[in-house]
Short mmCIF file of C-alpha atoms and ligand atoms in Angstrom, two decimals:
data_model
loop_
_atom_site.label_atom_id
_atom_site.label_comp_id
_atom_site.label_asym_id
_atom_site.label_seq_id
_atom_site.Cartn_x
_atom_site.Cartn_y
_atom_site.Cartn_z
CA UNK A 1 98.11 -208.29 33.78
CA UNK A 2 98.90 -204.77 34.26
CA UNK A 3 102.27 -203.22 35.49
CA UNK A 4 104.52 -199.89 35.92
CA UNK A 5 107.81 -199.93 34.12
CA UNK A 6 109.76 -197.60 35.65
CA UNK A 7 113.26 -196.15 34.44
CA UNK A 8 115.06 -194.91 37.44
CA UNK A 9 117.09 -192.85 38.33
CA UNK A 10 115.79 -189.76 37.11
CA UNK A 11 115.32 -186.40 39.08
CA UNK A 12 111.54 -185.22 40.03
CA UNK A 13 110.78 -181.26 39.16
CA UNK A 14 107.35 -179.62 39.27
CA UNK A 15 103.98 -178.95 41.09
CA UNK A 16 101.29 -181.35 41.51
CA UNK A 17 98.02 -180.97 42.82
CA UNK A 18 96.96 -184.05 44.99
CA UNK A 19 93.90 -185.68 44.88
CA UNK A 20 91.07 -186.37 47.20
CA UNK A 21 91.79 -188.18 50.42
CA UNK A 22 90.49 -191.95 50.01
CA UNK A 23 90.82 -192.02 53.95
CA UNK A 24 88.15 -189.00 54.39
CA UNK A 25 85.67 -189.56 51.59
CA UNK A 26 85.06 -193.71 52.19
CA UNK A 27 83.78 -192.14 55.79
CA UNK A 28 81.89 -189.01 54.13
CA UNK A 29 80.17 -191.00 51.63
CA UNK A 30 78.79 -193.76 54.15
CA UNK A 31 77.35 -190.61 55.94
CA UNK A 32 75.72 -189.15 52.60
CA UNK A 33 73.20 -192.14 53.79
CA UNK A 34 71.90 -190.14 56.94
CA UNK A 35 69.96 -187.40 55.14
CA UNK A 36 66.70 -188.39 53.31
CA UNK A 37 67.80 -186.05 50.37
CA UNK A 38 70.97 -185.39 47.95
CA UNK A 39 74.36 -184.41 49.04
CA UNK A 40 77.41 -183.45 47.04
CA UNK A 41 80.84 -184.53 47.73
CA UNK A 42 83.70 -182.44 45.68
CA UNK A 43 87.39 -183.78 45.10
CA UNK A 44 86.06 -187.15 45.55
CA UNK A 45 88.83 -189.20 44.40
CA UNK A 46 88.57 -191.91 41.00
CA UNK A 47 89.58 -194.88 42.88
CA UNK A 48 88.54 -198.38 43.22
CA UNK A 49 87.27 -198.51 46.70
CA UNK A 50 85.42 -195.21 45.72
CA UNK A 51 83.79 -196.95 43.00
CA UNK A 52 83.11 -199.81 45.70
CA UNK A 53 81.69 -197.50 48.38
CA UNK A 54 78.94 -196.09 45.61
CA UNK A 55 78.13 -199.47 44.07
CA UNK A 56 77.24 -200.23 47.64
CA UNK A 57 75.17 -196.77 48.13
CA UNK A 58 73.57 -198.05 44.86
CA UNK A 59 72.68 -201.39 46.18
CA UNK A 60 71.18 -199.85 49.25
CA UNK A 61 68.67 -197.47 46.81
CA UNK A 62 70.55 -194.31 47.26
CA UNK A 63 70.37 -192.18 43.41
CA UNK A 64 74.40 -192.26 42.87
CA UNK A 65 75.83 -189.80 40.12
CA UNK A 66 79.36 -188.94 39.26
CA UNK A 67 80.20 -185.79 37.09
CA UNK A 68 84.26 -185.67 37.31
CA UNK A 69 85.47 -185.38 40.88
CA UNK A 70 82.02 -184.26 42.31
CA UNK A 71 79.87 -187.09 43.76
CA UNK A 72 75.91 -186.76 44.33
CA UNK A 73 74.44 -189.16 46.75
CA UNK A 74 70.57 -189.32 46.93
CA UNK A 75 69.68 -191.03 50.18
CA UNK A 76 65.71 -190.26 50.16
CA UNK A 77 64.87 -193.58 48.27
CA UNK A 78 67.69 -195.71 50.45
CA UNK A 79 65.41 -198.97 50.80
CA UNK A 80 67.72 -201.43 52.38
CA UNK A 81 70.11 -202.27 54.73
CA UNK A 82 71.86 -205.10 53.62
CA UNK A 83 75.57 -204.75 52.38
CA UNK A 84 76.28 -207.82 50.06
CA UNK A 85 79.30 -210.33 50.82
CA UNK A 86 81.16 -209.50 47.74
CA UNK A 87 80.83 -205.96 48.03
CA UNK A 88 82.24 -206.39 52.01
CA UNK A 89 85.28 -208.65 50.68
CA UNK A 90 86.13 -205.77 48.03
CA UNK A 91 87.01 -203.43 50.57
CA UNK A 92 86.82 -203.93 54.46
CA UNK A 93 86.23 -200.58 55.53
CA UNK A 94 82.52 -200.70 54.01
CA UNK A 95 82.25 -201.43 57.78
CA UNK A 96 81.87 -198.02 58.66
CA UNK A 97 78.19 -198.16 56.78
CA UNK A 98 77.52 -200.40 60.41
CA UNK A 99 77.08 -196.91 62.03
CA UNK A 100 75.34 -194.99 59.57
CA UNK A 101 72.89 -197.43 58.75
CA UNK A 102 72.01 -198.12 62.52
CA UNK A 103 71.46 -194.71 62.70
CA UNK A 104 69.76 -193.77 58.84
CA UNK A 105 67.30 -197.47 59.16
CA UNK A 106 67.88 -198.56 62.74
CA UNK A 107 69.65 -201.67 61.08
CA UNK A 108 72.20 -203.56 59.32
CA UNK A 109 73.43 -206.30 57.91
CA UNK A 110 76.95 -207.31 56.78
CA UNK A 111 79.30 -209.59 56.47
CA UNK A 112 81.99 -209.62 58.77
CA UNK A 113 85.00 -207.88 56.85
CA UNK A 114 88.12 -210.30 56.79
CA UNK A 115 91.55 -209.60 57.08
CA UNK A 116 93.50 -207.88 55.00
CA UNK A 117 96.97 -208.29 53.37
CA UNK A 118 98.24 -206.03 56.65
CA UNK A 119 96.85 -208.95 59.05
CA UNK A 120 93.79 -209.31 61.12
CA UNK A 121 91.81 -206.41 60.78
CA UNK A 122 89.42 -206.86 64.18
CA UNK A 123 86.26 -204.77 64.51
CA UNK A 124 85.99 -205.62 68.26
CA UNK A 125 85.97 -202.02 69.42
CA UNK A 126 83.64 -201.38 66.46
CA UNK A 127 81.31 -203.84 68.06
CA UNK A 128 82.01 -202.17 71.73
CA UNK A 129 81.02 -199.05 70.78
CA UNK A 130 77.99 -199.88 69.03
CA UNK A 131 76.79 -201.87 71.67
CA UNK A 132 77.39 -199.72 73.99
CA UNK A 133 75.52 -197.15 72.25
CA UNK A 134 72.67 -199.26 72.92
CA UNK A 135 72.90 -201.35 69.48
CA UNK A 136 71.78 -205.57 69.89
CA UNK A 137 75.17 -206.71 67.30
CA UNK A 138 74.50 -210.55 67.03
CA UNK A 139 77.19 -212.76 65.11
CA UNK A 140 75.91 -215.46 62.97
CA UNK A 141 77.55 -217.65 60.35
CA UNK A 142 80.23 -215.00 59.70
CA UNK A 143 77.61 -212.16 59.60
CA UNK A 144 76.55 -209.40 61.74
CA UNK A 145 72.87 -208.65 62.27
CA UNK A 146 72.95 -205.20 64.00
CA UNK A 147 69.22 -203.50 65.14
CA UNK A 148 69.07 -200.54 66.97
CA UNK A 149 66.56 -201.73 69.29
CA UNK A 150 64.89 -199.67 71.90
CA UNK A 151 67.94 -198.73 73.86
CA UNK A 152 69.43 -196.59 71.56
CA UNK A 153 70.59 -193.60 73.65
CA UNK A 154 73.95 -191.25 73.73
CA UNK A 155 76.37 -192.23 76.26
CA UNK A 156 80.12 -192.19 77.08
CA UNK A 157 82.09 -194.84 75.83
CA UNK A 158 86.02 -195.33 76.07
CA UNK A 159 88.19 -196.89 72.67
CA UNK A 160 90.97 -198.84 74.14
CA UNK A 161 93.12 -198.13 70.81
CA UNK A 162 92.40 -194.90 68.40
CA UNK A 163 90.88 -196.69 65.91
CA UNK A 164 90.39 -194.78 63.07
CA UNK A 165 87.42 -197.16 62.26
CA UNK A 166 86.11 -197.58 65.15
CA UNK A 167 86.08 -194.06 65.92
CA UNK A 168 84.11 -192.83 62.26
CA UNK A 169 81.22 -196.09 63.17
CA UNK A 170 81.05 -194.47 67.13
CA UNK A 171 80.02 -190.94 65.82
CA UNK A 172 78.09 -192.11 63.03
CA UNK A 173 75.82 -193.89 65.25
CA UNK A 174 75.68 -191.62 67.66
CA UNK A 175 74.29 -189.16 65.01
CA UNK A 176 71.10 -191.15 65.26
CA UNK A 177 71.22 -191.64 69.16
CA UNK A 178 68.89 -189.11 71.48
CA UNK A 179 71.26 -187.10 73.34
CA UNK A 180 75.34 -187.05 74.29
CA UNK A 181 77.69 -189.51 73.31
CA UNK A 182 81.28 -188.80 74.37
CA UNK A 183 83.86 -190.70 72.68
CA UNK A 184 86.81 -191.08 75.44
CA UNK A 185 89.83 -192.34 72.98
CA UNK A 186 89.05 -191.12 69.72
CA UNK A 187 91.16 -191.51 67.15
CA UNK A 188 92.61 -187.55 66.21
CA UNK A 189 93.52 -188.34 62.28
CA UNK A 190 92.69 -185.34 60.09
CA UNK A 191 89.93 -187.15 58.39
CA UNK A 192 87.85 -187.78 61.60
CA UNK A 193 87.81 -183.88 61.16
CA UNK A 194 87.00 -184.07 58.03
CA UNK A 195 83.97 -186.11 58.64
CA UNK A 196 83.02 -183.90 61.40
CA UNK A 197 83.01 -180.67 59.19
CA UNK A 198 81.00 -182.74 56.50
CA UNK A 199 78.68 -184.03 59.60
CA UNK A 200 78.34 -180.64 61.01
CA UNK A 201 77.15 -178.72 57.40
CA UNK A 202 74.60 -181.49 57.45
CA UNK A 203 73.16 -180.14 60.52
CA UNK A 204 74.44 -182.62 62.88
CA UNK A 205 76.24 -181.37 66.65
CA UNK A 206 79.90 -182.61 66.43
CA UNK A 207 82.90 -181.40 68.43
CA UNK A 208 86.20 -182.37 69.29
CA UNK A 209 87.77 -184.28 66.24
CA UNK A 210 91.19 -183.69 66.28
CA UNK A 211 91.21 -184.79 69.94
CA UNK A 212 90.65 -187.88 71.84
CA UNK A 213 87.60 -186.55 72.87
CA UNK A 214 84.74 -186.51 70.68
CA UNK A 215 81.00 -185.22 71.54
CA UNK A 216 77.95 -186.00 69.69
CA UNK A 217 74.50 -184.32 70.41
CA UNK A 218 72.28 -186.85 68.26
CA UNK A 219 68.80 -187.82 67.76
CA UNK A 220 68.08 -185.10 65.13
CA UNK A 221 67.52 -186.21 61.67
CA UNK A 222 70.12 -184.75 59.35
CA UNK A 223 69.76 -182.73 56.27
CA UNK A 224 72.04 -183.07 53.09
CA UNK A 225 74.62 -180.62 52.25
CA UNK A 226 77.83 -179.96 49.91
CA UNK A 227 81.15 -180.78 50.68
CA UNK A 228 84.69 -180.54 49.26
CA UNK A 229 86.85 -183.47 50.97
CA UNK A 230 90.47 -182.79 51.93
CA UNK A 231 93.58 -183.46 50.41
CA UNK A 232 95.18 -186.77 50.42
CA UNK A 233 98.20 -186.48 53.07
CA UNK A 234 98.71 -190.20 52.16
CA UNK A 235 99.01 -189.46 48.81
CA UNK A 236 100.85 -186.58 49.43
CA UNK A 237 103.68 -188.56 51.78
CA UNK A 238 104.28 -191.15 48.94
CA UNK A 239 105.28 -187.87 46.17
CA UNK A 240 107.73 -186.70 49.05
CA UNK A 241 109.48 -190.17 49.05
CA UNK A 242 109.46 -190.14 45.77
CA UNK A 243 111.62 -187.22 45.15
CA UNK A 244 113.18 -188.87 48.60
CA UNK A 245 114.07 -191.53 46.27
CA UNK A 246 115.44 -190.07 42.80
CA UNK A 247 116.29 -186.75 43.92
CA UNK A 248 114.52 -183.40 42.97
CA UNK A 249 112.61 -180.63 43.55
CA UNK A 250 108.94 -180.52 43.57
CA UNK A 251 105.82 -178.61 45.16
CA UNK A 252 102.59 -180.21 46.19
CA UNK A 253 99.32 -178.54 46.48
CA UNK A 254 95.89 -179.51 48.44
CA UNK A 255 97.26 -181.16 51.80
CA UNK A 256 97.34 -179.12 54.57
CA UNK A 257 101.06 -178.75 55.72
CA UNK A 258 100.09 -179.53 59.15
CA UNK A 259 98.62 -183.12 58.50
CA UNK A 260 101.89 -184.44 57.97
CA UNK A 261 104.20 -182.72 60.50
CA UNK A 262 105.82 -186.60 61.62
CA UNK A 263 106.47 -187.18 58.06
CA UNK A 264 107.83 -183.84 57.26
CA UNK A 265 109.88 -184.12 60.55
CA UNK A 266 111.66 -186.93 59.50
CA UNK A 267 112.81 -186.19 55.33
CA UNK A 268 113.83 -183.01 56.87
CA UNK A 269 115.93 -185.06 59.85
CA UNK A 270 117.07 -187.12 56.57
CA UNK A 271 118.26 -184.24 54.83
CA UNK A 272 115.71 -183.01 52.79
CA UNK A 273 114.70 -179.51 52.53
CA UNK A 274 110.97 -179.69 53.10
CA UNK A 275 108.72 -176.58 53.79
CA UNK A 276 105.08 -176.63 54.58
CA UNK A 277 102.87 -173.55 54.18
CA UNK A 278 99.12 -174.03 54.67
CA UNK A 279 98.25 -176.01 51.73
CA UNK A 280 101.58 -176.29 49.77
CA UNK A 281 104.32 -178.57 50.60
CA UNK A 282 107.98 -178.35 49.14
CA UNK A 283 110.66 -180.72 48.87
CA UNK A 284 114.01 -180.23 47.39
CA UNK A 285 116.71 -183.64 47.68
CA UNK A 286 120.12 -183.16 46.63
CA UNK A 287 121.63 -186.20 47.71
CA UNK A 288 120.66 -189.32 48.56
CA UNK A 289 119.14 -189.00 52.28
CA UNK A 290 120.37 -190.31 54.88
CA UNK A 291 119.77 -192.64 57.82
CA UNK A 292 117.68 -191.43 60.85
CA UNK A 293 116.88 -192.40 64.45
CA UNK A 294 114.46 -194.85 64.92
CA UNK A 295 110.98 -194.31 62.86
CA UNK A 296 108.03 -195.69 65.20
CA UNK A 297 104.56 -196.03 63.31
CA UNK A 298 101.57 -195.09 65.74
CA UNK A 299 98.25 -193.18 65.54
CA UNK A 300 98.19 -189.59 64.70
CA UNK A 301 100.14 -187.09 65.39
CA UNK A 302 102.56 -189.77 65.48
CA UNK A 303 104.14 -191.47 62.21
CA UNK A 304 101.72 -193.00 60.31
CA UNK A 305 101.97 -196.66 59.51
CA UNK A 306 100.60 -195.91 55.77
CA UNK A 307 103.87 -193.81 54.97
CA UNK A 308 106.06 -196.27 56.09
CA UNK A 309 106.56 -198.05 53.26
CA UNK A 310 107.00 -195.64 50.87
CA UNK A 311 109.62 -194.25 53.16
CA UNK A 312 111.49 -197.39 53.75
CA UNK A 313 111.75 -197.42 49.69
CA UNK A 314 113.45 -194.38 49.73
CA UNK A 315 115.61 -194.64 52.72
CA UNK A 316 116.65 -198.10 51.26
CA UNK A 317 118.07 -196.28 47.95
CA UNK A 318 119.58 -193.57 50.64
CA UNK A 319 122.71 -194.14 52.72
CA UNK A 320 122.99 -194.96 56.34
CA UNK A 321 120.70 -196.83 58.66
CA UNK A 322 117.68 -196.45 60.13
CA UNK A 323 115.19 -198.52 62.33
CA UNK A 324 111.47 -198.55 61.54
CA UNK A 325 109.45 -200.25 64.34
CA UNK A 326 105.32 -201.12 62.74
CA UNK A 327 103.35 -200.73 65.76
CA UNK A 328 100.00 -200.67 63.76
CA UNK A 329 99.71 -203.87 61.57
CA UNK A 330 101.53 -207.23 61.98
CA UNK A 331 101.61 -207.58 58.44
CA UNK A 332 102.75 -204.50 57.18
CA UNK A 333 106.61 -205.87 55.89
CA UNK A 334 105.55 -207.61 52.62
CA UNK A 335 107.27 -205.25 50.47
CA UNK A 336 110.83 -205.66 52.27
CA UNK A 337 111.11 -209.06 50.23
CA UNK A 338 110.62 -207.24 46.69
CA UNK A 339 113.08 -204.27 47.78
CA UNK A 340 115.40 -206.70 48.28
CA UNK A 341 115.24 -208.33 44.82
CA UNK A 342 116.19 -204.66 44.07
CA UNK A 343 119.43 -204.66 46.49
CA UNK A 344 117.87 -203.39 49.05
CA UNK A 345 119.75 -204.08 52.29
CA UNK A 346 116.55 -204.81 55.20
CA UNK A 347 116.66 -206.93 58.48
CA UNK A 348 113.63 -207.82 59.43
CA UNK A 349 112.54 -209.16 63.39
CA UNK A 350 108.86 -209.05 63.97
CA UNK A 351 107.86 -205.50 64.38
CA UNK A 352 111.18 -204.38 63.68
CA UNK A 353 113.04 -203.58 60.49
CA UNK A 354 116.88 -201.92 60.46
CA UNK A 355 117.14 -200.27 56.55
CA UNK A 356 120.87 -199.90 55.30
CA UNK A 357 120.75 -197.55 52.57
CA UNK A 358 122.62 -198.42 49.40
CA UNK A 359 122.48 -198.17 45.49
CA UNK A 360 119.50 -199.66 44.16
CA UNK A 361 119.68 -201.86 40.79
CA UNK A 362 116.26 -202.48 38.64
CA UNK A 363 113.95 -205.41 38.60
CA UNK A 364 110.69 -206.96 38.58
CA UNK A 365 108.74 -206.71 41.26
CA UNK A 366 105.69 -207.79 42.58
CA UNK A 367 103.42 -205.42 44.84
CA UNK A 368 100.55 -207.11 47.53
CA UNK A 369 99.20 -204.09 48.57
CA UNK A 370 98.15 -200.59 48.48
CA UNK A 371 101.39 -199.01 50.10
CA UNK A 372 103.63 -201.84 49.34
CA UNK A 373 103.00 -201.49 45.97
CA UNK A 374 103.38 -197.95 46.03
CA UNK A 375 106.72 -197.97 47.92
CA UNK A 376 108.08 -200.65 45.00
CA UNK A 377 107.45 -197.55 42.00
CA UNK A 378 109.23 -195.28 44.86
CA UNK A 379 112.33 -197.53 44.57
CA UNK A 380 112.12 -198.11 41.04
CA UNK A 381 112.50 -194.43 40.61
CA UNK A 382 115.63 -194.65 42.90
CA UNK A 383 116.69 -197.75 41.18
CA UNK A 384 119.29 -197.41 37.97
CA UNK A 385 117.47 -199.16 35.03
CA UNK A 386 114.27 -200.06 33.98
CA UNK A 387 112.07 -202.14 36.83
CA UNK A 388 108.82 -203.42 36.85
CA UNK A 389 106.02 -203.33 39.20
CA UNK A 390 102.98 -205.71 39.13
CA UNK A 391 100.29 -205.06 41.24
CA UNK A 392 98.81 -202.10 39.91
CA UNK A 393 95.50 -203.11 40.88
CA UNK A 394 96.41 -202.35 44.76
CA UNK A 395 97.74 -198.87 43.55
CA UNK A 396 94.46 -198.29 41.78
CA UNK A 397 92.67 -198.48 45.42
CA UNK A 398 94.60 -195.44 47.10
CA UNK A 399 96.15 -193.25 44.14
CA UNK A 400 93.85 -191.63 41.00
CA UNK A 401 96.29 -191.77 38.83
CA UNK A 402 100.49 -192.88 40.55
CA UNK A 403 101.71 -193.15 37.07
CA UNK A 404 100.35 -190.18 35.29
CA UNK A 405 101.31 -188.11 38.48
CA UNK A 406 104.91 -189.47 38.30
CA UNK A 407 105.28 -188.65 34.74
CA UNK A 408 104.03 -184.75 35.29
CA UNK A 409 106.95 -184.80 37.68
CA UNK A 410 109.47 -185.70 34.97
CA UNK A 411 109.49 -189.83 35.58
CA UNK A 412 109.59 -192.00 33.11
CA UNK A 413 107.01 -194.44 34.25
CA UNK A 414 104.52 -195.98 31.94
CA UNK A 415 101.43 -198.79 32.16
CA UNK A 416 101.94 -201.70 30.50
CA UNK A 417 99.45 -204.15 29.87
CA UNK A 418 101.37 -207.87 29.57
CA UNK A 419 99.41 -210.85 27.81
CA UNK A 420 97.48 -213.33 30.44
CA UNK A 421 100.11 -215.64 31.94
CA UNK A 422 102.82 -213.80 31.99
CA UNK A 423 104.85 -213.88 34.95
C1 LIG B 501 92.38 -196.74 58.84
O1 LIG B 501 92.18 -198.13 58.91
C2 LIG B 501 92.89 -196.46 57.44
N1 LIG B 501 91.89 -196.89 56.46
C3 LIG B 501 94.19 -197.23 57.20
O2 LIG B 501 94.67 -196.87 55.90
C4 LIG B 501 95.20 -196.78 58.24
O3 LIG B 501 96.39 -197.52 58.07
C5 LIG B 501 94.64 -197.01 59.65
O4 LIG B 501 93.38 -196.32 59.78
C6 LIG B 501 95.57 -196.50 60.74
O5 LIG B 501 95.79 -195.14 60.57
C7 LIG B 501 90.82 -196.09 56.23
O6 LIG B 501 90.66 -195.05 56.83
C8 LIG B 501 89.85 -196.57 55.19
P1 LIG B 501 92.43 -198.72 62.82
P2 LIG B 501 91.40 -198.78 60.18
O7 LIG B 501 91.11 -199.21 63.24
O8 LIG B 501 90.33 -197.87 60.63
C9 LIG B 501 93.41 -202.37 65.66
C10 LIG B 501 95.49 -197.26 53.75
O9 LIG B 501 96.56 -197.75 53.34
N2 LIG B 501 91.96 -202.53 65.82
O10 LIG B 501 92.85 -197.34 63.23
O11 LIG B 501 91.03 -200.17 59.82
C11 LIG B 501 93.87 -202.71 64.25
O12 LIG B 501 94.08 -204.11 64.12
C12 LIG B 501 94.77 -197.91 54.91
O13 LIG B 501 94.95 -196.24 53.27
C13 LIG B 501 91.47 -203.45 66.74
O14 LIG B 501 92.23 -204.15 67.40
O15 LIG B 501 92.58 -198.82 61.24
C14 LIG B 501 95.14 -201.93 64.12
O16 LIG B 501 96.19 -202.67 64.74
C15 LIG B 501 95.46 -199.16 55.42
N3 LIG B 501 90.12 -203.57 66.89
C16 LIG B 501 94.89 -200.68 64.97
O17 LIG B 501 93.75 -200.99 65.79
C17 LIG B 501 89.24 -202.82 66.16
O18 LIG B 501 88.02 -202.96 66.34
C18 LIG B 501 94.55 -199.44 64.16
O19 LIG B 501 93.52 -199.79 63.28
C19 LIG B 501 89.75 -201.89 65.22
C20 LIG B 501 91.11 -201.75 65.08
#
């Protein structure tokens, strides 16, 4: 078994730059499969469900080739349609190759994804949209048989929540659906943008992300191009907590200031002294920060639910109180537990979870998923003594390389690997 030990208490100082965004190139590289040619994806991130998303592209006959942090995807020789169960149960947002299949092939076939360790993870408005893009979705034996059929046609349709998700499958299929679709309710996160921009150098007519209003001109058969993905804002939160955490003064390059304006809002409401210029982010932490008003998750602009937890870590090694409200996932508390077996002082009520910050001690702790895990090395940094984190193969989804990034920035955090059985 692999885990971080982690020496805390140690101040942060340097630059990074930040990797890929996992969020934006999972998307991107599902819609490599809509040109019958090769397309090249730079600052691809080396992560797990990166790896995942290509061995899929593989298995559906694309030509897949990796050369550093540039990706080339071949889709002229894609010869199937069929996404494999255990590929599906590696990572559940494979389900955004639903749209870009229906429109590459005029099918697919996949497993329906499970939950995840946040909760449910429904694909109803998936589903919604797809149908009502025309698409006959049937539901058998826990798979979904999707054919375009003859309907196929751009229309409005409405998302009752901005799903992310849901939003990336709409405007895929719509890229292979004659004339407007109009997605009322989009989701606005930066790497719907991102998509579009890698959509629109393909050749395809997409306007609007950004906004809850998204317009597709489709029916056109796209051509392959080049594309350099955007910076990891997710990635980039979890560094700021970090120096949130143990104090210091570093400088992140390759997210976009702007992507991260809730986040930045509230270490600077917390004490920090945070600036954002284009694509460089500062933080310098003095003290310990401090409690803030209440921090609601929700869909972007708003705070977003995958930098809660690394927050929480550091406000929990902070002083004073604040009250985080999860309004995205049901599920999305499992770290508050292991904090605690590191003093961490959390109340927890549903949805609701009131952080008193106080003096962290060290310990071993067990992460159960991507952020969790990640906000457990946040609060080992804060913590005094040596902690350490298991897990490390949820960290190894989101984050290239957490420890080696850490270490660059002066903490003393290194991989172990233990001997089978250990506990
Ligand atoms: C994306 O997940 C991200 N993943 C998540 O990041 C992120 O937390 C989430 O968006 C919210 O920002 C990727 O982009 C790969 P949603 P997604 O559909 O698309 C409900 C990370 O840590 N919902 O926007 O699955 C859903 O249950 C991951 O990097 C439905 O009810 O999220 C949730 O409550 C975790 N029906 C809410 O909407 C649906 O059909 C938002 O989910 C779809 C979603």
């Amino acid at each position: 078994m692999c885990v971080y030990e982690i020496t805390g208490g140690r101040p942060l100082a340097g630059q990074l730059t930040v990797q890929g965004a996992k969020n934006s190139v999972l998307p991107i590289l599902a819609a490599a499969v809509l040109a019958d040619g090769e397309s090249v994806i730079h600052n691809c991130p080396n992560l797990s469900d990166v790896s995942a998303t290509l061995d899929i592209l593989r298995l559906l006959g694309c030509r897949v080739a990796r050369e550093g942090d540039t990706v080339r995807i071949d889709a002229s020789t894609l010869g199937d349609s069929r996404i494999p169960d255990q590929l599906m149960g590696e990572m559940r947002s494979s389900v955004v190759f639903l749209g870009a299949l229906l429109a590459r092939c005029g099918g697919a076939e996949l497993s329906y994804p499970g939950g995840c360790e946040l909760g449910p993870r429904p694909i109803d408005l998936h589903l919604t949209a797809l149908r009502a893009l025309g698409a006959e979705v049937r539901e058998e034996g826990g798979h979904l048989l999707c054919r375009s059929g003859r309907g196929m046609a751009g229309r409005e349709l409405c998302l009752s929540i901005p799903s992310v998700g849901a939003t990336e499958n709409a405007i895929l299929a719509a890229c292979g659906c004659p004339g407007l679709t109009t997605i009322v309710g989009a989701a606005r996160e930066p790497e719907i943008e991102d998509l579009q921009a890698f959509l629109r150098s393909m050749g395809g007519q997409v306007e609007g992300a950004g906004t809850s209003v998204v317009r597709v001109l489709g029916g056109k058969r796209l051509h392959p191009a080049e594309h350099t993905v955007i910076g990891d804002r997710m990635a980039a939160a979890t560094y700021l907590c970090a120096v949130g955490a143990a104090g210091g003064c570093v400088c992140l390059k390759g997210v976009e200031s702007g992507c991260l304006t809730a986040v930045l809002s509230v270490l600077k409401e917390a004490g920090a002294d945070v600036q954002g210029e284009g694509d460089t982010l500062s933080i310098a932490c003095a003290a310990p920060l401090c409690g803030v008003r209440t921090v609601r998750t929700a869909p972007h602009p708003g705070f977003p639910t995958d930098a809660q937890a690394p927050l929480m870590a550091a406000m929990s090694c902070g002083t004073g109180t604040t009250m985080f409200v999860e309004n995205m996932f049901l599920n999305r508390y499992r770290h508050v537990g292991e904090l605690a077996r590191m003093g961490a002082d959390i109340q927890v009520d549903g949805r609701v979870a009131v952080v008193t910050g106080r003096p962290l001690h060290a310990a071993q702790v067990r992460g159960t998923d991507l952020r969790g895990s990640a906000a457990l090395v946040v609060a080992a940094l804060g913590a005094q003594g040596k902690s350490q984190v298991s897990g490390v193969r949820h960290i190894l989804r989101g984050y290239q390389s957490l420890d080696g990034d850490l270490r660059a920035l002066g903490a003393q955090i290194e991989k172990k690997e233990l001997p089978a059985g250990t506990h």
